[in-house]
Amino acid sequence: MEDHQHYMREALALGETAGREGNQGVGAVIVRDGTVVGRGRNRIKTATNPLMHAETDAIADACRALGTSDLSGTTLYTTMEPCPMCAGALLQARIGAWVVGGRFKSVGRTDMGRYSIESFADFVAAEVAITSGVLQQECEALRNRYFPRN
């Protein structure tokens, strides 16, 4: 759990950077063998690109760093649960462990039955280890600055 908190704090710092840059405050890191190989933050507004979510940014960074699109054996740490687009990208990159800080409850995710990362993984029959709630209060406090109704 201590490692999870360490890497989630790195993701939180990236989320803070995203917020200072005028984006929604979400951050993510990808770790392999105890080393951060990818860092990402929400950059939708500054990149003028709706695909620049923290998770997809971290995936691109890790792929560049490792020289491959196969990120098997890595773990994603993200301050907020991945949206369906990002969850699909994580599966395509073969990231088998996802550590999530906060959740989006008001948009129908998590325990509301329409979408959850767990149900998504089940739907596509993916073998993904999901750990939720790491530094949840800190992650959701950051989220609430940009998504006040979630």
Short mmCIF file of N, CA and C in Angstrom, two decimals:
data_model
loop_
_atom_site.label_atom_id
_atom_site.label_comp_id
_atom_site.label_asym_id
_atom_site.label_seq_id
_atom_site.Cartn_x
_atom_site.Cartn_y
_atom_site.Cartn_z
N MET A 1 0.82 -1.20 0.00
CA MET A 1 0.00 0.00 0.00
C MET A 1 0.87 1.27 0.00
N GLU A 2 2.02 1.20 0.64
CA GLU A 2 2.90 2.36 0.68
C GLU A 2 3.36 2.75 -0.72
N ASP A 3 3.72 1.75 -1.56
CA ASP A 3 4.10 2.04 -2.94
C ASP A 3 2.93 2.69 -3.69
N HIS A 4 1.72 2.14 -3.49
CA HIS A 4 0.55 2.71 -4.15
C HIS A 4 0.41 4.19 -3.80
N GLN A 5 0.57 4.52 -2.54
CA GLN A 5 0.44 5.91 -2.13
C GLN A 5 1.54 6.78 -2.73
N HIS A 6 2.75 6.26 -2.78
CA HIS A 6 3.86 7.02 -3.36
C HIS A 6 3.57 7.40 -4.81
N TYR A 7 3.18 6.42 -5.61
CA TYR A 7 2.93 6.68 -7.02
C TYR A 7 1.67 7.52 -7.22
N MET A 8 0.67 7.33 -6.35
CA MET A 8 -0.54 8.14 -6.46
C MET A 8 -0.21 9.60 -6.14
N ARG A 9 0.71 9.84 -5.23
CA ARG A 9 1.12 11.22 -4.94
C ARG A 9 1.78 11.86 -6.18
N GLU A 10 2.53 11.06 -6.94
CA GLU A 10 3.09 11.57 -8.19
C GLU A 10 1.98 11.92 -9.18
N ALA A 11 0.97 11.08 -9.25
CA ALA A 11 -0.16 11.36 -10.13
C ALA A 11 -0.91 12.61 -9.67
N LEU A 12 -1.07 12.77 -8.36
CA LEU A 12 -1.72 13.97 -7.83
C LEU A 12 -0.94 15.23 -8.20
N ALA A 13 0.37 15.17 -8.13
CA ALA A 13 1.19 16.33 -8.50
C ALA A 13 0.97 16.69 -9.97
N LEU A 14 0.85 15.68 -10.82
CA LEU A 14 0.57 15.93 -12.24
C LEU A 14 -0.82 16.53 -12.43
N GLY A 15 -1.77 16.07 -11.62
CA GLY A 15 -3.11 16.65 -11.67
C GLY A 15 -3.10 18.12 -11.25
N GLU A 16 -2.32 18.43 -10.25
CA GLU A 16 -2.18 19.83 -9.82
C GLU A 16 -1.58 20.67 -10.96
N THR A 17 -0.58 20.13 -11.64
CA THR A 17 0.03 20.84 -12.78
C THR A 17 -1.01 21.07 -13.86
N ALA A 18 -1.80 20.06 -14.16
CA ALA A 18 -2.85 20.21 -15.18
C ALA A 18 -3.78 21.35 -14.81
N GLY A 19 -4.17 21.41 -13.56
CA GLY A 19 -5.06 22.47 -13.10
C GLY A 19 -4.44 23.85 -13.25
N ARG A 20 -3.18 23.99 -12.87
CA ARG A 20 -2.49 25.28 -13.01
C ARG A 20 -2.39 25.70 -14.48
N GLU A 21 -2.35 24.74 -15.37
CA GLU A 21 -2.26 25.03 -16.81
C GLU A 21 -3.62 25.35 -17.43
N GLY A 22 -4.69 25.27 -16.64
CA GLY A 22 -6.01 25.59 -17.15
C GLY A 22 -6.82 24.39 -17.59
N ASN A 23 -6.33 23.20 -17.30
CA ASN A 23 -7.05 21.97 -17.62
C ASN A 23 -7.72 21.41 -16.38
N GLN A 24 -8.53 20.39 -16.55
CA GLN A 24 -9.11 19.71 -15.40
C GLN A 24 -8.00 18.94 -14.70
N GLY A 25 -8.00 18.96 -13.39
CA GLY A 25 -6.90 18.42 -12.60
C GLY A 25 -6.92 16.91 -12.45
N VAL A 26 -6.46 16.20 -13.46
CA VAL A 26 -6.34 14.74 -13.40
C VAL A 26 -4.91 14.39 -13.82
N GLY A 27 -4.29 13.47 -13.08
CA GLY A 27 -2.94 13.03 -13.39
C GLY A 27 -2.81 11.53 -13.36
N ALA A 28 -1.79 11.02 -14.05
CA ALA A 28 -1.57 9.57 -14.10
C ALA A 28 -0.09 9.27 -14.29
N VAL A 29 0.34 8.15 -13.73
CA VAL A 29 1.69 7.64 -13.98
C VAL A 29 1.60 6.16 -14.29
N ILE A 30 2.57 5.68 -15.06
CA ILE A 30 2.68 4.26 -15.37
C ILE A 30 4.02 3.79 -14.84
N VAL A 31 4.00 2.66 -14.12
CA VAL A 31 5.18 2.16 -13.42
C VAL A 31 5.50 0.74 -13.90
N ARG A 32 6.78 0.49 -14.12
CA ARG A 32 7.25 -0.86 -14.41
C ARG A 32 8.47 -1.12 -13.51
N ASP A 33 8.41 -2.21 -12.78
CA ASP A 33 9.52 -2.63 -11.92
C ASP A 33 10.01 -1.51 -11.01
N GLY A 34 9.08 -0.77 -10.41
CA GLY A 34 9.44 0.26 -9.45
C GLY A 34 9.91 1.57 -10.05
N THR A 35 9.84 1.71 -11.38
CA THR A 35 10.28 2.93 -12.04
C THR A 35 9.12 3.53 -12.82
N VAL A 36 8.93 4.83 -12.68
CA VAL A 36 7.91 5.51 -13.47
C VAL A 36 8.41 5.59 -14.91
N VAL A 37 7.65 5.01 -15.83
CA VAL A 37 8.03 5.01 -17.24
C VAL A 37 7.14 5.91 -18.08
N GLY A 38 6.03 6.37 -17.49
CA GLY A 38 5.13 7.26 -18.21
C GLY A 38 4.43 8.21 -17.27
N ARG A 39 4.33 9.45 -17.68
CA ARG A 39 3.63 10.47 -16.89
C ARG A 39 2.62 11.15 -17.80
N GLY A 40 1.46 11.46 -17.23
CA GLY A 40 0.45 12.15 -18.02
C GLY A 40 -0.43 13.02 -17.16
N ARG A 41 -0.99 14.02 -17.80
CA ARG A 41 -1.94 14.89 -17.13
C ARG A 41 -2.99 15.31 -18.16
N ASN A 42 -4.12 15.71 -17.67
CA ASN A 42 -5.17 16.18 -18.56
C ASN A 42 -4.64 17.43 -19.27
N ARG A 43 -4.69 17.41 -20.60
CA ARG A 43 -4.21 18.54 -21.40
C ARG A 43 -5.20 18.87 -22.52
N ILE A 44 -6.47 18.58 -22.30
CA ILE A 44 -7.48 18.78 -23.33
C ILE A 44 -7.51 20.23 -23.81
N LYS A 45 -7.55 21.17 -22.88
CA LYS A 45 -7.65 22.59 -23.27
C LYS A 45 -6.35 23.12 -23.85
N THR A 46 -5.23 22.85 -23.20
CA THR A 46 -3.97 23.43 -23.68
C THR A 46 -3.49 22.78 -24.97
N ALA A 47 -3.82 21.52 -25.19
CA ALA A 47 -3.44 20.85 -26.44
C ALA A 47 -4.53 20.98 -27.51
N THR A 48 -5.68 21.57 -27.13
CA THR A 48 -6.86 21.65 -27.99
C THR A 48 -7.13 20.30 -28.66
N ASN A 49 -7.15 19.27 -27.81
CA ASN A 49 -7.31 17.90 -28.30
C ASN A 49 -8.11 17.11 -27.26
N PRO A 50 -9.33 16.67 -27.60
CA PRO A 50 -10.16 15.95 -26.63
C PRO A 50 -9.62 14.58 -26.25
N LEU A 51 -8.59 14.12 -26.94
CA LEU A 51 -8.00 12.81 -26.62
C LEU A 51 -6.92 12.90 -25.54
N MET A 52 -6.55 14.09 -25.13
CA MET A 52 -5.43 14.27 -24.21
C MET A 52 -5.85 14.15 -22.75
N HIS A 53 -6.38 13.00 -22.41
CA HIS A 53 -6.69 12.68 -21.01
C HIS A 53 -5.40 12.26 -20.32
N ALA A 54 -5.38 12.30 -19.02
CA ALA A 54 -4.17 11.95 -18.26
C ALA A 54 -3.68 10.54 -18.61
N GLU A 55 -4.61 9.60 -18.72
CA GLU A 55 -4.22 8.21 -18.98
C GLU A 55 -3.63 8.04 -20.38
N THR A 56 -4.25 8.66 -21.39
CA THR A 56 -3.72 8.52 -22.75
C THR A 56 -2.38 9.24 -22.89
N ASP A 57 -2.23 10.34 -22.18
CA ASP A 57 -0.96 11.06 -22.17
C ASP A 57 0.13 10.19 -21.54
N ALA A 58 -0.19 9.53 -20.43
CA ALA A 58 0.78 8.64 -19.77
C ALA A 58 1.12 7.44 -20.64
N ILE A 59 0.11 6.89 -21.33
CA ILE A 59 0.37 5.76 -22.24
C ILE A 59 1.36 6.18 -23.33
N ALA A 60 1.11 7.33 -23.96
CA ALA A 60 2.00 7.80 -25.03
C ALA A 60 3.42 8.01 -24.50
N ASP A 61 3.54 8.57 -23.31
CA ASP A 61 4.86 8.80 -22.72
C ASP A 61 5.57 7.48 -22.44
N ALA A 62 4.85 6.50 -21.89
CA ALA A 62 5.45 5.20 -21.59
C ALA A 62 5.85 4.47 -22.87
N CYS A 63 5.03 4.56 -23.89
CA CYS A 63 5.37 3.90 -25.17
C CYS A 63 6.64 4.51 -25.76
N ARG A 64 6.76 5.83 -25.69
CA ARG A 64 7.99 6.49 -26.16
C ARG A 64 9.20 6.03 -25.34
N ALA A 65 9.04 6.03 -24.03
CA ALA A 65 10.16 5.68 -23.13
C ALA A 65 10.62 4.24 -23.33
N LEU A 66 9.67 3.33 -23.52
CA LEU A 66 10.01 1.91 -23.62
C LEU A 66 10.20 1.44 -25.06
N GLY A 67 9.81 2.26 -26.02
CA GLY A 67 9.99 1.89 -27.42
C GLY A 67 9.07 0.77 -27.87
N THR A 68 7.89 0.70 -27.28
CA THR A 68 6.93 -0.35 -27.64
C THR A 68 5.52 0.11 -27.31
N SER A 69 4.55 -0.48 -28.00
CA SER A 69 3.15 -0.22 -27.67
C SER A 69 2.61 -1.25 -26.69
N ASP A 70 3.40 -2.25 -26.37
CA ASP A 70 2.99 -3.30 -25.43
C ASP A 70 3.51 -2.95 -24.03
N LEU A 71 2.60 -2.51 -23.19
CA LEU A 71 2.96 -2.10 -21.83
C LEU A 71 2.63 -3.18 -20.80
N SER A 72 2.68 -4.43 -21.25
CA SER A 72 2.47 -5.55 -20.31
C SER A 72 3.45 -5.42 -19.16
N GLY A 73 3.00 -5.80 -17.98
CA GLY A 73 3.87 -5.76 -16.81
C GLY A 73 3.96 -4.40 -16.16
N THR A 74 3.12 -3.46 -16.61
CA THR A 74 3.11 -2.14 -15.99
C THR A 74 1.86 -1.97 -15.15
N THR A 75 1.90 -0.94 -14.32
CA THR A 75 0.75 -0.57 -13.49
C THR A 75 0.45 0.91 -13.72
N LEU A 76 -0.82 1.21 -13.92
CA LEU A 76 -1.29 2.58 -14.06
C LEU A 76 -1.76 3.09 -12.71
N TYR A 77 -1.36 4.30 -12.37
CA TYR A 77 -1.89 5.02 -11.21
C TYR A 77 -2.57 6.26 -11.74
N THR A 78 -3.86 6.42 -11.45
CA THR A 78 -4.60 7.57 -11.94
C THR A 78 -5.44 8.16 -10.82
N THR A 79 -5.50 9.49 -10.79
CA THR A 79 -6.21 10.15 -9.71
C THR A 79 -7.71 9.95 -9.79
N MET A 80 -8.23 9.72 -11.00
CA MET A 80 -9.66 9.48 -11.18
C MET A 80 -9.87 8.25 -12.06
N GLU A 81 -10.98 7.58 -11.84
CA GLU A 81 -11.23 6.38 -12.62
C GLU A 81 -11.23 6.70 -14.11
N PRO A 82 -10.67 5.82 -14.92
CA PRO A 82 -10.62 6.07 -16.37
C PRO A 82 -12.01 6.07 -17.00
N CYS A 83 -12.20 6.97 -17.95
CA CYS A 83 -13.44 6.99 -18.73
C CYS A 83 -13.40 5.79 -19.69
N PRO A 84 -14.50 5.50 -20.38
CA PRO A 84 -14.50 4.36 -21.31
C PRO A 84 -13.42 4.46 -22.39
N MET A 85 -13.16 5.67 -22.92
CA MET A 85 -12.12 5.82 -23.93
C MET A 85 -10.77 5.41 -23.36
N CYS A 86 -10.45 5.92 -22.18
CA CYS A 86 -9.16 5.63 -21.57
C CYS A 86 -9.06 4.15 -21.16
N ALA A 87 -10.15 3.60 -20.66
CA ALA A 87 -10.14 2.18 -20.29
C ALA A 87 -9.82 1.33 -21.52
N GLY A 88 -10.42 1.67 -22.65
CA GLY A 88 -10.12 0.94 -23.89
C GLY A 88 -8.66 1.08 -24.29
N ALA A 89 -8.11 2.29 -24.15
CA ALA A 89 -6.70 2.50 -24.49
C ALA A 89 -5.79 1.72 -23.55
N LEU A 90 -6.14 1.67 -22.27
CA LEU A 90 -5.35 0.91 -21.30
C LEU A 90 -5.34 -0.58 -21.66
N LEU A 91 -6.49 -1.08 -22.09
CA LEU A 91 -6.55 -2.49 -22.50
C LEU A 91 -5.73 -2.72 -23.77
N GLN A 92 -5.81 -1.79 -24.73
CA GLN A 92 -5.03 -1.93 -25.96
C GLN A 92 -3.53 -1.92 -25.68
N ALA A 93 -3.14 -1.15 -24.66
CA ALA A 93 -1.72 -1.08 -24.28
C ALA A 93 -1.31 -2.27 -23.41
N ARG A 94 -2.27 -3.09 -23.02
CA ARG A 94 -2.04 -4.29 -22.21
C ARG A 94 -1.56 -3.98 -20.79
N ILE A 95 -2.04 -2.87 -20.25
CA ILE A 95 -1.71 -2.52 -18.86
C ILE A 95 -2.64 -3.34 -17.97
N GLY A 96 -2.06 -4.26 -17.22
CA GLY A 96 -2.86 -5.24 -16.49
C GLY A 96 -3.22 -4.89 -15.07
N ALA A 97 -2.70 -3.78 -14.54
CA ALA A 97 -3.03 -3.38 -13.18
C ALA A 97 -3.34 -1.89 -13.18
N TRP A 98 -4.51 -1.54 -12.63
CA TRP A 98 -4.94 -0.15 -12.56
C TRP A 98 -5.17 0.20 -11.11
N VAL A 99 -4.56 1.28 -10.65
CA VAL A 99 -4.75 1.76 -9.29
C VAL A 99 -5.44 3.12 -9.41
N VAL A 100 -6.60 3.22 -8.80
CA VAL A 100 -7.48 4.38 -8.98
C VAL A 100 -7.66 5.10 -7.65
N GLY A 101 -7.57 6.42 -7.70
CA GLY A 101 -7.80 7.21 -6.50
C GLY A 101 -9.28 7.49 -6.29
N GLY A 102 -9.83 8.41 -7.07
CA GLY A 102 -11.22 8.83 -6.90
C GLY A 102 -12.15 8.27 -7.96
N ARG A 103 -13.43 8.52 -7.73
CA ARG A 103 -14.48 8.04 -8.62
C ARG A 103 -15.37 9.19 -9.07
N PHE A 104 -16.00 9.03 -10.23
CA PHE A 104 -17.01 9.96 -10.72
C PHE A 104 -18.36 9.34 -10.47
N LYS A 105 -19.07 9.80 -9.48
CA LYS A 105 -20.36 9.18 -9.15
C LYS A 105 -21.53 9.80 -9.88
N SER A 106 -21.53 11.10 -10.09
CA SER A 106 -22.72 11.75 -10.63
C SER A 106 -22.93 11.53 -12.12
N VAL A 107 -21.96 11.03 -12.82
CA VAL A 107 -22.15 10.83 -14.26
C VAL A 107 -22.47 9.37 -14.59
N GLY A 108 -22.92 8.63 -13.60
CA GLY A 108 -23.39 7.29 -13.87
C GLY A 108 -22.34 6.22 -13.76
N ARG A 109 -21.21 6.53 -13.23
CA ARG A 109 -20.16 5.53 -13.10
C ARG A 109 -20.19 4.92 -11.71
N THR A 110 -19.33 3.97 -11.52
CA THR A 110 -19.15 3.28 -10.25
C THR A 110 -20.40 2.50 -9.90
N ASP A 111 -20.98 2.68 -8.77
CA ASP A 111 -22.04 1.81 -8.28
C ASP A 111 -23.42 2.14 -8.84
N MET A 112 -23.50 2.88 -9.90
CA MET A 112 -24.80 3.27 -10.43
C MET A 112 -25.24 2.40 -11.59
N GLY A 113 -24.44 1.44 -11.99
CA GLY A 113 -24.89 0.44 -12.95
C GLY A 113 -24.66 0.73 -14.41
N ARG A 114 -24.46 1.96 -14.81
CA ARG A 114 -24.30 2.24 -16.23
C ARG A 114 -22.88 2.03 -16.69
N TYR A 115 -21.91 2.38 -15.87
CA TYR A 115 -20.51 2.20 -16.24
C TYR A 115 -19.68 2.12 -14.97
N SER A 116 -18.78 1.20 -14.96
CA SER A 116 -17.72 1.17 -13.96
C SER A 116 -16.53 0.52 -14.63
N ILE A 117 -15.36 0.84 -14.18
CA ILE A 117 -14.19 0.21 -14.79
C ILE A 117 -14.22 -1.29 -14.57
N GLU A 118 -14.78 -1.71 -13.45
CA GLU A 118 -14.87 -3.15 -13.19
C GLU A 118 -15.82 -3.82 -14.18
N SER A 119 -16.99 -3.21 -14.42
CA SER A 119 -17.93 -3.82 -15.36
C SER A 119 -17.39 -3.76 -16.79
N PHE A 120 -16.66 -2.71 -17.12
CA PHE A 120 -16.04 -2.60 -18.44
C PHE A 120 -15.05 -3.74 -18.64
N ALA A 121 -14.19 -3.95 -17.65
CA ALA A 121 -13.20 -5.04 -17.75
C ALA A 121 -13.89 -6.39 -17.88
N ASP A 122 -14.96 -6.59 -17.12
CA ASP A 122 -15.72 -7.84 -17.23
C ASP A 122 -16.33 -7.99 -18.61
N PHE A 123 -16.89 -6.88 -19.15
CA PHE A 123 -17.56 -6.90 -20.44
C PHE A 123 -16.62 -7.34 -21.55
N VAL A 124 -15.39 -6.86 -21.51
CA VAL A 124 -14.44 -7.21 -22.56
C VAL A 124 -13.58 -8.41 -22.18
N ALA A 125 -13.93 -9.04 -21.09
CA ALA A 125 -13.22 -10.23 -20.60
C ALA A 125 -11.73 -9.97 -20.42
N ALA A 126 -11.42 -8.81 -19.89
CA ALA A 126 -10.01 -8.46 -19.67
C ALA A 126 -9.57 -8.94 -18.29
N GLU A 127 -8.34 -9.36 -18.24
CA GLU A 127 -7.75 -9.75 -16.96
C GLU A 127 -7.00 -8.54 -16.42
N VAL A 128 -7.73 -7.72 -15.68
CA VAL A 128 -7.18 -6.49 -15.14
C VAL A 128 -7.35 -6.52 -13.62
N ALA A 129 -6.27 -6.24 -12.92
CA ALA A 129 -6.33 -6.12 -11.46
C ALA A 129 -6.60 -4.65 -11.15
N ILE A 130 -7.73 -4.39 -10.50
CA ILE A 130 -8.13 -3.01 -10.20
C ILE A 130 -8.10 -2.81 -8.70
N THR A 131 -7.36 -1.79 -8.27
CA THR A 131 -7.32 -1.39 -6.87
C THR A 131 -7.90 0.01 -6.79
N SER A 132 -8.90 0.20 -5.95
CA SER A 132 -9.57 1.50 -5.86
C SER A 132 -9.37 2.14 -4.50
N GLY A 133 -9.54 3.44 -4.46
CA GLY A 133 -9.58 4.17 -3.20
C GLY A 133 -8.23 4.57 -2.63
N VAL A 134 -7.16 4.50 -3.41
CA VAL A 134 -5.84 4.90 -2.91
C VAL A 134 -5.79 6.43 -2.87
N LEU A 135 -5.58 6.97 -1.69
CA LEU A 135 -5.60 8.42 -1.46
C LEU A 135 -6.89 9.04 -2.01
N GLN A 136 -7.98 8.34 -1.82
CA GLN A 136 -9.26 8.74 -2.39
C GLN A 136 -9.67 10.15 -1.99
N GLN A 137 -9.54 10.50 -0.73
CA GLN A 137 -9.95 11.85 -0.29
C GLN A 137 -9.17 12.94 -1.01
N GLU A 138 -7.85 12.76 -1.12
CA GLU A 138 -7.04 13.75 -1.81
C GLU A 138 -7.39 13.83 -3.28
N CYS A 139 -7.59 12.68 -3.90
CA CYS A 139 -7.92 12.65 -5.33
C CYS A 139 -9.28 13.29 -5.59
N GLU A 140 -10.25 13.00 -4.74
CA GLU A 140 -11.58 13.56 -4.95
C GLU A 140 -11.62 15.04 -4.61
N ALA A 141 -10.79 15.50 -3.67
CA ALA A 141 -10.70 16.93 -3.38
C ALA A 141 -10.16 17.67 -4.60
N LEU A 142 -9.16 17.09 -5.26
CA LEU A 142 -8.64 17.68 -6.49
C LEU A 142 -9.71 17.68 -7.57
N ARG A 143 -10.38 16.57 -7.72
CA ARG A 143 -11.46 16.47 -8.71
C ARG A 143 -12.52 17.53 -8.48
N ASN A 144 -12.90 17.74 -7.23
CA ASN A 144 -13.98 18.65 -6.91
C ASN A 144 -13.69 20.10 -7.30
N ARG A 145 -12.43 20.44 -7.47
CA ARG A 145 -12.10 21.79 -7.93
C ARG A 145 -12.51 21.99 -9.38
N TYR A 146 -12.59 20.92 -10.14
CA TYR A 146 -12.86 21.01 -11.58
C TYR A 146 -14.18 20.37 -11.97
N PHE A 147 -14.66 19.45 -11.18
CA PHE A 147 -15.92 18.75 -11.42
C PHE A 147 -16.75 18.86 -10.14
N PRO A 148 -17.27 20.04 -9.80
CA PRO A 148 -17.88 20.23 -8.50
C PRO A 148 -19.12 19.38 -8.21
N ARG A 149 -19.79 18.86 -9.21
CA ARG A 149 -21.00 18.08 -8.97
C ARG A 149 -20.73 16.58 -8.95
N ASN A 150 -19.50 16.15 -9.02
CA ASN A 150 -19.19 14.73 -9.10
C ASN A 150 -18.84 14.20 -7.75
#
